[in-house]
Short mmCIF file of N, CA and C in Angstrom, two decimals:
data_model
loop_
_atom_site.label_atom_id
_atom_site.label_comp_id
_atom_site.label_asym_id
_atom_site.label_seq_id
_atom_site.Cartn_x
_atom_site.Cartn_y
_atom_site.Cartn_z
N MET A 720 78.96 -41.34 -8.02
CA MET A 720 80.03 -42.17 -8.27
C MET A 720 81.34 -41.79 -7.50
N LEU A 721 81.44 -40.59 -7.36
CA LEU A 721 82.67 -39.89 -6.57
C LEU A 721 82.60 -40.41 -5.13
N ILE A 722 81.36 -40.44 -4.60
CA ILE A 722 81.14 -40.81 -3.29
C ILE A 722 81.63 -42.34 -3.06
N ILE A 723 81.24 -43.22 -4.02
CA ILE A 723 81.63 -44.45 -3.87
C ILE A 723 83.19 -44.74 -4.01
N ILE A 724 83.75 -43.98 -4.81
CA ILE A 724 85.38 -44.01 -4.96
C ILE A 724 85.89 -43.53 -3.60
N LEU A 725 85.19 -42.49 -3.10
CA LEU A 725 85.75 -41.79 -1.84
C LEU A 725 85.68 -43.02 -0.61
N ILE A 726 84.51 -43.61 -0.46
CA ILE A 726 84.27 -44.58 0.45
C ILE A 726 85.25 -45.78 0.27
N ILE A 727 85.56 -46.18 -0.80
CA ILE A 727 86.44 -47.27 -1.16
C ILE A 727 87.82 -46.67 -0.64
N PHE A 728 88.27 -45.63 -1.03
CA PHE A 728 89.51 -45.04 -0.63
C PHE A 728 89.82 -44.99 0.87
N VAL A 729 88.62 -44.49 1.61
CA VAL A 729 88.70 -44.44 3.02
C VAL A 729 88.78 -45.87 3.68
N ALA A 730 88.08 -46.70 3.12
CA ALA A 730 88.17 -48.35 3.60
C ALA A 730 89.41 -48.84 3.42
N PHE A 731 90.03 -48.49 2.20
CA PHE A 731 91.39 -48.92 2.09
C PHE A 731 92.42 -48.26 3.06
N ILE A 732 92.39 -47.15 3.21
CA ILE A 732 93.26 -46.47 4.08
C ILE A 732 93.08 -46.98 5.46
N LEU A 733 91.72 -47.17 6.06
CA LEU A 733 91.49 -47.79 7.28
C LEU A 733 92.00 -49.17 7.55
N GLN A 734 91.67 -49.92 6.47
CA GLN A 734 92.36 -51.27 6.53
C GLN A 734 93.88 -51.35 6.54
N ALA A 735 94.42 -50.53 5.86
CA ALA A 735 96.02 -50.46 5.83
C ALA A 735 96.49 -50.12 7.30
N GLY A 736 95.74 -49.04 7.86
CA GLY A 736 96.20 -48.65 9.26
C GLY A 736 96.05 -49.61 10.12
N LEU A 737 94.79 -50.28 10.26
CA LEU A 737 94.64 -51.39 11.07
C LEU A 737 95.40 -52.61 10.97
N GLY A 738 95.71 -52.97 9.67
CA GLY A 738 96.82 -53.95 9.38
C GLY A 738 98.15 -53.73 9.98
N PHE A 739 98.42 -52.35 9.85
CA PHE A 739 99.68 -51.80 10.53
C PHE A 739 99.75 -52.17 12.06
N LEU A 740 98.50 -51.93 12.52
CA LEU A 740 98.55 -51.90 14.05
C LEU A 740 98.47 -53.41 14.39
N GLN A 741 98.07 -54.40 13.64
CA GLN A 741 98.08 -55.83 13.84
C GLN A 741 99.53 -56.31 13.66
N LEU A 742 100.11 -55.77 12.62
CA LEU A 742 101.58 -56.19 12.56
C LEU A 742 102.55 -55.68 13.49
N ARG A 743 102.14 -54.56 14.01
CA ARG A 743 103.11 -54.02 15.20
C ARG A 743 102.72 -54.96 16.49
N ASN A 744 101.54 -55.40 16.71
CA ASN A 744 101.10 -56.45 17.87
C ASN A 744 101.90 -57.69 17.57
N PHE A 745 101.95 -58.28 16.32
CA PHE A 745 102.84 -59.35 16.22
C PHE A 745 104.15 -59.30 16.51
N THR A 746 104.71 -58.16 16.01
CA THR A 746 106.23 -57.84 16.20
C THR A 746 106.37 -57.77 17.78
N HIS A 747 105.63 -57.16 18.63
CA HIS A 747 105.76 -57.13 19.96
C HIS A 747 105.63 -58.44 20.63
N HIS A 748 104.72 -59.20 20.27
CA HIS A 748 104.69 -60.61 20.88
C HIS A 748 105.76 -61.54 20.33
N TYR A 749 106.29 -61.43 19.13
CA TYR A 749 107.28 -62.17 18.64
C TYR A 749 108.74 -61.87 19.40
N GLN A 750 109.01 -60.54 19.55
CA GLN A 750 110.13 -60.12 20.28
C GLN A 750 110.23 -60.52 21.69
N ALA A 751 108.97 -60.57 22.40
CA ALA A 751 108.94 -60.87 23.78
C ALA A 751 109.33 -62.18 23.99
N LEU A 752 108.67 -63.14 22.90
CA LEU A 752 109.04 -64.57 22.92
C LEU A 752 110.48 -64.83 22.46
N ARG A 753 110.95 -64.08 21.73
CA ARG A 753 112.39 -64.30 21.09
C ARG A 753 113.40 -63.95 22.30
N ARG A 754 113.10 -63.26 23.25
CA ARG A 754 113.95 -63.06 24.32
C ARG A 754 114.06 -64.20 25.29
N GLN A 755 113.17 -65.32 25.12
CA GLN A 755 113.08 -66.51 25.89
C GLN A 755 113.91 -67.65 25.08
N GLY A 756 114.12 -67.42 23.91
CA GLY A 756 114.80 -68.44 23.12
C GLY A 756 114.41 -68.47 21.65
N ARG A 757 114.54 -69.59 21.01
CA ARG A 757 114.13 -69.83 19.77
C ARG A 757 112.63 -69.68 19.59
N VAL A 758 111.98 -69.17 18.49
CA VAL A 758 110.56 -69.15 18.18
C VAL A 758 110.09 -69.75 17.09
N LEU A 759 109.21 -70.77 17.16
CA LEU A 759 108.65 -71.43 15.96
C LEU A 759 107.29 -70.70 15.73
N ILE A 760 107.10 -70.61 14.48
CA ILE A 760 105.84 -69.93 14.14
C ILE A 760 104.99 -71.18 13.20
N GLY A 761 103.87 -71.47 13.62
CA GLY A 761 102.95 -72.15 13.03
C GLY A 761 101.81 -71.44 12.55
N ARG A 762 101.32 -71.49 11.20
CA ARG A 762 100.39 -70.78 10.68
C ARG A 762 99.36 -71.55 9.97
N ASN A 763 98.08 -70.89 9.91
CA ASN A 763 97.02 -71.64 9.11
C ASN A 763 96.32 -70.48 8.49
N PRO A 764 96.75 -69.83 7.53
CA PRO A 764 96.22 -68.66 6.87
C PRO A 764 94.92 -69.13 6.03
N LYS A 765 93.77 -68.63 6.49
CA LYS A 765 92.59 -69.05 5.72
C LYS A 765 91.96 -67.73 5.14
N ARG A 766 91.43 -67.62 3.93
CA ARG A 766 90.76 -66.56 3.36
C ARG A 766 89.37 -66.32 3.85
N LEU A 767 88.52 -67.36 4.00
CA LEU A 767 87.24 -67.21 4.48
C LEU A 767 86.78 -67.78 5.80
N GLN A 768 87.93 -68.42 6.29
CA GLN A 768 87.70 -68.83 7.78
C GLN A 768 88.79 -68.16 8.58
N ALA A 769 88.48 -68.51 10.02
CA ALA A 769 89.52 -67.88 10.89
C ALA A 769 90.92 -68.41 10.63
N GLY A 770 91.82 -67.26 10.34
CA GLY A 770 93.28 -67.72 10.12
C GLY A 770 93.74 -67.76 11.55
N THR A 771 94.80 -68.48 11.75
CA THR A 771 95.43 -68.89 12.98
C THR A 771 96.92 -68.69 12.86
N LEU A 772 97.58 -67.91 13.91
CA LEU A 772 98.91 -68.00 14.01
C LEU A 772 99.39 -68.30 15.34
N LEU A 773 100.38 -69.20 15.43
CA LEU A 773 100.89 -69.74 16.75
C LEU A 773 102.38 -69.48 16.91
N LEU A 774 102.79 -68.78 18.00
CA LEU A 774 104.19 -68.42 18.25
C LEU A 774 104.54 -69.27 19.31
N ILE A 775 105.74 -70.13 19.19
CA ILE A 775 106.18 -70.95 20.30
C ILE A 775 107.50 -70.72 20.79
N ALA A 776 107.93 -70.47 21.91
CA ALA A 776 109.18 -70.07 22.38
C ALA A 776 109.75 -71.39 22.96
N LEU A 777 110.88 -71.78 22.43
CA LEU A 777 111.62 -73.06 22.70
C LEU A 777 112.94 -72.74 23.46
N ASP A 778 113.37 -73.76 24.24
CA ASP A 778 114.77 -73.51 24.84
C ASP A 778 115.76 -74.35 23.99
N GLN A 779 116.93 -74.52 24.35
CA GLN A 779 117.89 -75.31 23.45
C GLN A 779 117.50 -76.76 23.32
N ASP A 780 116.80 -77.23 24.36
CA ASP A 780 116.39 -78.65 24.46
C ASP A 780 115.01 -78.90 23.68
N GLY A 781 114.48 -78.04 23.21
CA GLY A 781 113.09 -77.90 22.52
C GLY A 781 112.00 -78.04 23.45
N VAL A 782 112.13 -77.44 24.63
CA VAL A 782 111.09 -77.62 25.64
C VAL A 782 110.38 -76.19 25.48
N ILE A 783 108.96 -76.18 25.35
CA ILE A 783 108.17 -75.04 25.30
C ILE A 783 108.21 -74.30 26.57
N HIS A 784 108.42 -72.92 26.37
CA HIS A 784 108.34 -72.09 27.51
C HIS A 784 107.19 -71.07 27.47
N ALA A 785 106.70 -70.90 26.25
CA ALA A 785 105.55 -69.98 26.09
C ALA A 785 105.01 -70.11 24.75
N CYS A 786 103.75 -69.86 24.76
CA CYS A 786 102.91 -69.98 23.47
C CYS A 786 101.98 -68.88 23.34
N GLN A 787 101.80 -68.26 22.18
CA GLN A 787 100.79 -67.04 21.83
C GLN A 787 100.03 -67.58 20.73
N LEU A 788 98.86 -67.43 20.82
CA LEU A 788 97.84 -67.88 19.69
C LEU A 788 97.13 -66.76 19.29
N MET A 789 97.04 -66.55 17.99
CA MET A 789 96.24 -65.41 17.26
C MET A 789 95.24 -66.21 16.47
N LYS A 790 93.90 -65.90 16.68
CA LYS A 790 92.97 -66.69 15.93
C LYS A 790 91.78 -65.75 15.66
N GLY A 791 91.48 -65.58 14.17
CA GLY A 791 90.40 -64.80 14.15
C GLY A 791 90.20 -64.36 12.54
N VAL A 792 89.09 -63.85 12.14
CA VAL A 792 88.86 -63.64 10.73
C VAL A 792 89.22 -62.16 10.29
N THR A 793 89.18 -61.29 11.25
CA THR A 793 89.26 -59.76 11.02
C THR A 793 90.77 -59.36 11.76
N ILE A 794 91.07 -58.29 11.22
CA ILE A 794 92.37 -57.56 11.84
C ILE A 794 92.28 -57.07 13.10
N PHE A 795 91.21 -57.34 13.83
CA PHE A 795 90.97 -57.15 15.18
C PHE A 795 91.41 -58.35 15.96
N ALA A 796 91.97 -59.40 15.50
CA ALA A 796 92.32 -60.51 16.23
C ALA A 796 93.66 -60.23 16.95
N ARG A 797 93.66 -60.67 18.09
CA ARG A 797 94.72 -60.28 19.12
C ARG A 797 95.28 -61.75 19.60
N PHE A 798 96.55 -61.63 20.12
CA PHE A 798 97.16 -62.94 20.70
C PHE A 798 96.63 -63.18 22.17
N GLN A 799 96.59 -64.54 22.29
CA GLN A 799 96.23 -64.99 23.65
C GLN A 799 97.35 -66.04 24.15
N THR A 800 97.46 -66.00 25.28
CA THR A 800 98.49 -66.82 25.95
C THR A 800 97.99 -68.23 26.04
N VAL A 801 98.67 -69.46 25.59
CA VAL A 801 98.30 -70.69 25.75
C VAL A 801 99.48 -71.28 26.66
N THR A 802 98.94 -71.80 27.85
CA THR A 802 99.90 -72.27 28.86
C THR A 802 99.88 -73.82 28.96
N ARG A 803 99.02 -74.54 28.20
CA ARG A 803 98.82 -75.97 28.50
C ARG A 803 100.12 -76.80 27.97
N PHE A 804 100.91 -76.15 27.07
CA PHE A 804 102.07 -76.74 26.31
C PHE A 804 103.21 -76.44 27.17
N ASN A 805 103.22 -75.44 28.22
CA ASN A 805 104.51 -75.03 28.73
C ASN A 805 105.16 -76.35 29.64
N GLY A 806 106.53 -76.15 29.49
CA GLY A 806 107.30 -77.38 30.08
C GLY A 806 107.25 -78.70 29.48
N GLN A 807 106.59 -78.79 28.20
CA GLN A 807 106.50 -80.12 27.37
C GLN A 807 107.54 -80.00 26.27
N SER A 808 107.86 -81.04 25.78
CA SER A 808 108.80 -81.14 24.62
C SER A 808 107.94 -80.82 23.43
N PHE A 809 108.43 -79.83 22.58
CA PHE A 809 107.63 -79.48 21.44
C PHE A 809 107.48 -80.78 20.49
N LEU A 810 108.49 -81.41 20.40
CA LEU A 810 108.43 -82.67 19.45
C LEU A 810 107.47 -83.71 20.06
N GLU A 811 107.31 -83.84 21.20
CA GLU A 811 106.29 -84.84 21.69
C GLU A 811 104.91 -84.17 21.62
N VAL A 812 104.76 -82.97 21.90
CA VAL A 812 103.42 -82.34 21.59
C VAL A 812 102.93 -82.59 20.03
N ALA A 813 103.92 -82.17 19.20
CA ALA A 813 103.46 -82.17 17.80
C ALA A 813 103.41 -83.64 17.18
N THR A 814 103.92 -84.49 17.77
CA THR A 814 103.79 -85.85 17.34
C THR A 814 102.81 -86.94 18.16
N ASP A 815 102.28 -86.30 19.26
CA ASP A 815 101.42 -87.11 20.19
C ASP A 815 99.90 -87.10 19.54
N TYR A 816 99.50 -88.11 18.77
CA TYR A 816 98.14 -88.10 18.20
C TYR A 816 97.17 -87.86 19.18
N LYS A 817 97.22 -88.43 20.38
CA LYS A 817 96.08 -88.28 21.37
C LYS A 817 95.98 -86.79 21.98
N GLN A 818 97.24 -86.14 22.05
CA GLN A 818 97.16 -84.77 22.51
C GLN A 818 96.66 -83.83 21.47
N LEU A 819 97.01 -84.10 20.15
CA LEU A 819 96.63 -83.26 18.95
C LEU A 819 95.24 -83.47 18.82
N ALA A 820 94.68 -84.65 19.00
CA ALA A 820 93.23 -84.92 18.71
C ALA A 820 92.35 -84.02 19.72
N ARG A 821 92.92 -83.71 20.88
CA ARG A 821 92.11 -82.87 21.89
C ARG A 821 92.07 -81.41 21.59
N GLU A 822 92.89 -80.86 20.53
CA GLU A 822 93.02 -79.58 20.29
C GLU A 822 92.09 -79.28 19.17
N SER A 823 91.80 -77.97 19.00
CA SER A 823 90.99 -77.53 17.89
C SER A 823 91.57 -77.72 16.62
N ARG A 824 90.95 -77.91 15.51
CA ARG A 824 91.50 -78.30 14.27
C ARG A 824 92.52 -77.18 13.76
N LEU A 825 92.38 -75.88 14.05
CA LEU A 825 93.10 -74.65 13.55
C LEU A 825 94.37 -74.79 14.42
N LEU A 826 94.32 -74.87 15.79
CA LEU A 826 95.48 -75.13 16.60
C LEU A 826 96.37 -76.16 16.21
N ARG A 827 95.65 -77.46 15.77
CA ARG A 827 96.35 -78.51 15.59
C ARG A 827 97.06 -78.38 14.07
N GLN A 828 96.45 -77.68 13.22
CA GLN A 828 97.26 -77.45 12.01
C GLN A 828 98.37 -76.41 12.15
N CYS A 829 98.20 -75.47 13.08
CA CYS A 829 99.36 -74.68 13.43
C CYS A 829 100.54 -75.46 13.92
N LEU A 830 100.12 -76.26 14.96
CA LEU A 830 101.20 -77.02 15.60
C LEU A 830 101.99 -78.03 14.41
N LEU A 831 101.16 -78.61 13.53
CA LEU A 831 101.75 -79.25 12.50
C LEU A 831 102.54 -78.55 11.54
N ASN A 832 102.16 -77.28 11.23
CA ASN A 832 102.84 -76.35 10.42
C ASN A 832 104.26 -76.10 11.03
N ALA A 833 104.22 -75.67 12.24
CA ALA A 833 105.45 -75.41 13.11
C ALA A 833 106.36 -76.62 13.04
N TYR A 834 105.78 -77.86 13.30
CA TYR A 834 106.70 -79.17 13.38
C TYR A 834 107.36 -79.25 11.85
N GLN A 835 106.54 -79.18 10.80
CA GLN A 835 107.02 -79.34 9.47
C GLN A 835 108.22 -78.30 9.22
N THR A 836 108.07 -77.04 9.60
CA THR A 836 109.18 -76.17 9.59
C THR A 836 110.38 -76.39 10.23
N LEU A 837 110.16 -76.89 11.53
CA LEU A 837 111.31 -77.49 12.22
C LEU A 837 112.03 -78.44 11.55
N ILE A 838 111.31 -79.56 11.11
CA ILE A 838 111.82 -80.56 10.37
C ILE A 838 112.74 -80.03 9.17
N LYS A 839 112.13 -79.35 8.40
CA LYS A 839 112.72 -78.65 7.04
C LYS A 839 113.97 -77.95 7.60
N TYR A 840 113.96 -77.24 8.72
CA TYR A 840 115.16 -76.57 9.29
C TYR A 840 116.18 -77.47 9.73
N HIS A 841 115.80 -78.54 10.29
CA HIS A 841 116.86 -79.45 10.84
C HIS A 841 117.53 -80.37 9.51
N SER A 842 116.77 -80.46 8.40
CA SER A 842 117.05 -81.13 7.47
C SER A 842 117.82 -80.42 6.36
N GLY A 843 117.91 -78.97 6.54
CA GLY A 843 118.67 -78.14 5.65
C GLY A 843 117.60 -77.92 4.37
N GLN A 844 116.30 -78.08 4.41
CA GLN A 844 115.54 -78.08 3.30
C GLN A 844 114.72 -76.67 3.27
N LEU A 845 114.89 -75.75 4.13
CA LEU A 845 114.25 -74.57 4.18
C LEU A 845 114.87 -73.52 2.94
N ASN A 846 114.08 -72.89 2.47
CA ASN A 846 114.39 -72.01 1.46
C ASN A 846 113.95 -70.56 1.63
N GLU A 847 114.22 -69.51 0.81
CA GLU A 847 113.67 -68.16 1.18
C GLU A 847 112.17 -68.06 1.19
N HIS A 848 111.51 -69.04 0.53
CA HIS A 848 109.99 -68.85 0.22
C HIS A 848 109.51 -69.25 1.65
N ASP A 849 110.11 -70.08 2.53
CA ASP A 849 109.52 -70.70 3.65
C ASP A 849 109.60 -69.51 4.61
N PHE A 850 110.43 -68.50 4.50
CA PHE A 850 110.50 -67.42 5.46
C PHE A 850 109.79 -66.19 4.93
N SER A 851 109.51 -66.13 3.80
CA SER A 851 109.00 -64.65 3.37
C SER A 851 107.46 -64.50 3.80
N GLY A 852 106.60 -65.57 3.88
CA GLY A 852 105.32 -65.39 4.12
C GLY A 852 104.50 -64.85 3.14
N GLN A 853 105.14 -64.54 1.90
CA GLN A 853 104.35 -64.02 0.92
C GLN A 853 104.05 -65.03 0.07
N THR A 854 102.80 -64.70 -0.69
CA THR A 854 102.32 -65.64 -1.73
C THR A 854 102.60 -65.00 -2.99
N ASN A 855 103.11 -65.78 -3.93
CA ASN A 855 103.30 -65.48 -5.33
C ASN A 855 102.10 -65.45 -6.02
N PHE A 856 101.58 -64.52 -6.56
CA PHE A 856 100.35 -64.42 -7.35
C PHE A 856 100.17 -65.58 -8.27
N PHE A 857 101.22 -65.96 -8.97
CA PHE A 857 101.15 -66.81 -10.15
C PHE A 857 101.28 -68.40 -9.52
N ASP A 858 101.39 -68.53 -8.19
CA ASP A 858 101.23 -69.76 -7.54
C ASP A 858 99.90 -70.07 -6.83
N LEU A 859 98.91 -69.17 -7.08
CA LEU A 859 97.72 -69.30 -6.39
C LEU A 859 96.94 -70.43 -7.19
N PRO A 860 96.10 -71.09 -6.58
CA PRO A 860 95.50 -72.28 -7.05
C PRO A 860 94.73 -71.97 -8.44
N LEU A 861 93.93 -70.90 -8.52
CA LEU A 861 93.24 -70.57 -9.66
C LEU A 861 94.10 -70.18 -10.97
N ILE A 862 95.20 -69.43 -10.51
CA ILE A 862 96.12 -69.20 -11.68
C ILE A 862 96.77 -70.47 -12.23
N THR A 863 97.22 -71.22 -11.25
CA THR A 863 97.85 -72.56 -11.61
C THR A 863 96.95 -73.38 -12.45
N TYR A 864 95.56 -73.41 -11.99
CA TYR A 864 94.61 -74.16 -12.93
C TYR A 864 94.36 -73.54 -14.20
N ILE A 865 94.45 -72.30 -14.35
CA ILE A 865 94.26 -71.64 -15.64
C ILE A 865 95.62 -71.91 -16.52
N ARG A 866 96.68 -71.79 -15.98
CA ARG A 866 98.00 -72.06 -16.65
C ARG A 866 97.94 -73.41 -17.17
N ASN A 867 97.68 -74.40 -16.32
CA ASN A 867 97.64 -75.96 -16.79
C ASN A 867 96.58 -76.16 -17.97
N GLN A 868 95.42 -75.49 -17.80
CA GLN A 868 94.37 -75.59 -18.82
C GLN A 868 94.84 -75.06 -20.10
N LEU A 869 95.53 -73.88 -20.10
CA LEU A 869 96.16 -73.44 -21.36
C LEU A 869 97.28 -74.18 -21.97
N GLN A 870 97.98 -74.81 -21.08
CA GLN A 870 99.07 -75.72 -21.69
C GLN A 870 98.39 -76.86 -22.12
N HIS A 871 97.33 -77.55 -21.65
CA HIS A 871 96.75 -78.58 -22.16
C HIS A 871 96.09 -78.13 -23.53
N PHE A 872 95.62 -77.00 -23.54
CA PHE A 872 94.93 -76.55 -24.83
C PHE A 872 96.13 -76.22 -26.01
N GLY A 873 97.26 -75.95 -25.47
CA GLY A 873 98.40 -75.72 -26.49
C GLY A 873 98.79 -76.93 -27.08
N HIS A 874 98.83 -77.96 -26.08
CA HIS A 874 99.22 -79.32 -26.66
C HIS A 874 98.19 -79.83 -27.59
N TYR A 875 96.99 -79.67 -27.39
CA TYR A 875 95.97 -80.16 -28.10
C TYR A 875 96.01 -79.39 -29.51
N LEU A 876 96.20 -78.14 -29.50
CA LEU A 876 96.43 -77.43 -30.78
C LEU A 876 97.50 -77.98 -31.55
N LYS A 877 98.65 -78.37 -30.78
CA LYS A 877 99.90 -78.90 -31.60
C LYS A 877 99.51 -80.33 -32.27
N LYS A 878 98.66 -81.14 -31.53
CA LYS A 878 98.33 -82.33 -32.14
C LYS A 878 97.36 -82.21 -33.35
N VAL A 879 96.33 -81.28 -33.10
CA VAL A 879 95.62 -81.10 -34.27
C VAL A 879 96.20 -80.53 -35.40
N GLY A 880 97.22 -79.53 -35.25
CA GLY A 880 97.95 -79.04 -36.32
C GLY A 880 98.87 -79.99 -36.95
N SER A 881 99.24 -80.98 -36.28
CA SER A 881 100.31 -82.06 -36.98
C SER A 881 99.73 -82.75 -38.01
#
């Protein structure tokens, strides 16, 4: 039993260390793109599929200067340069159905997520939750489902008790 606990502890420490390295890799790429202008972040976090993160450097006119894509299931995923969008207007890339259809599903979802964030920014609808990147445990689908079921059960009990 002690060996199992020790293995779990070592795995936890290893994951934390490798997660820190991945975060440092993200920070390095983000700062490099930030020097070129505004940076949009498009994300598609998946639990059991490859998560994808797209960093897009834009100038004042919304023209893409550089893109970095990180796609993978594990913490060993690294950023790769995407050059096919360079020199194009981000708004045109994100709204051109034909061009989006040629991209992978994960990249397409990242582009659309970044576009949605940009629209929220320009319309003043961004809130702190949009920036945090953190997930509230009580907003997870399973917890929301259980909470709704308990509320329905409570309403049922009130009707029966009346």
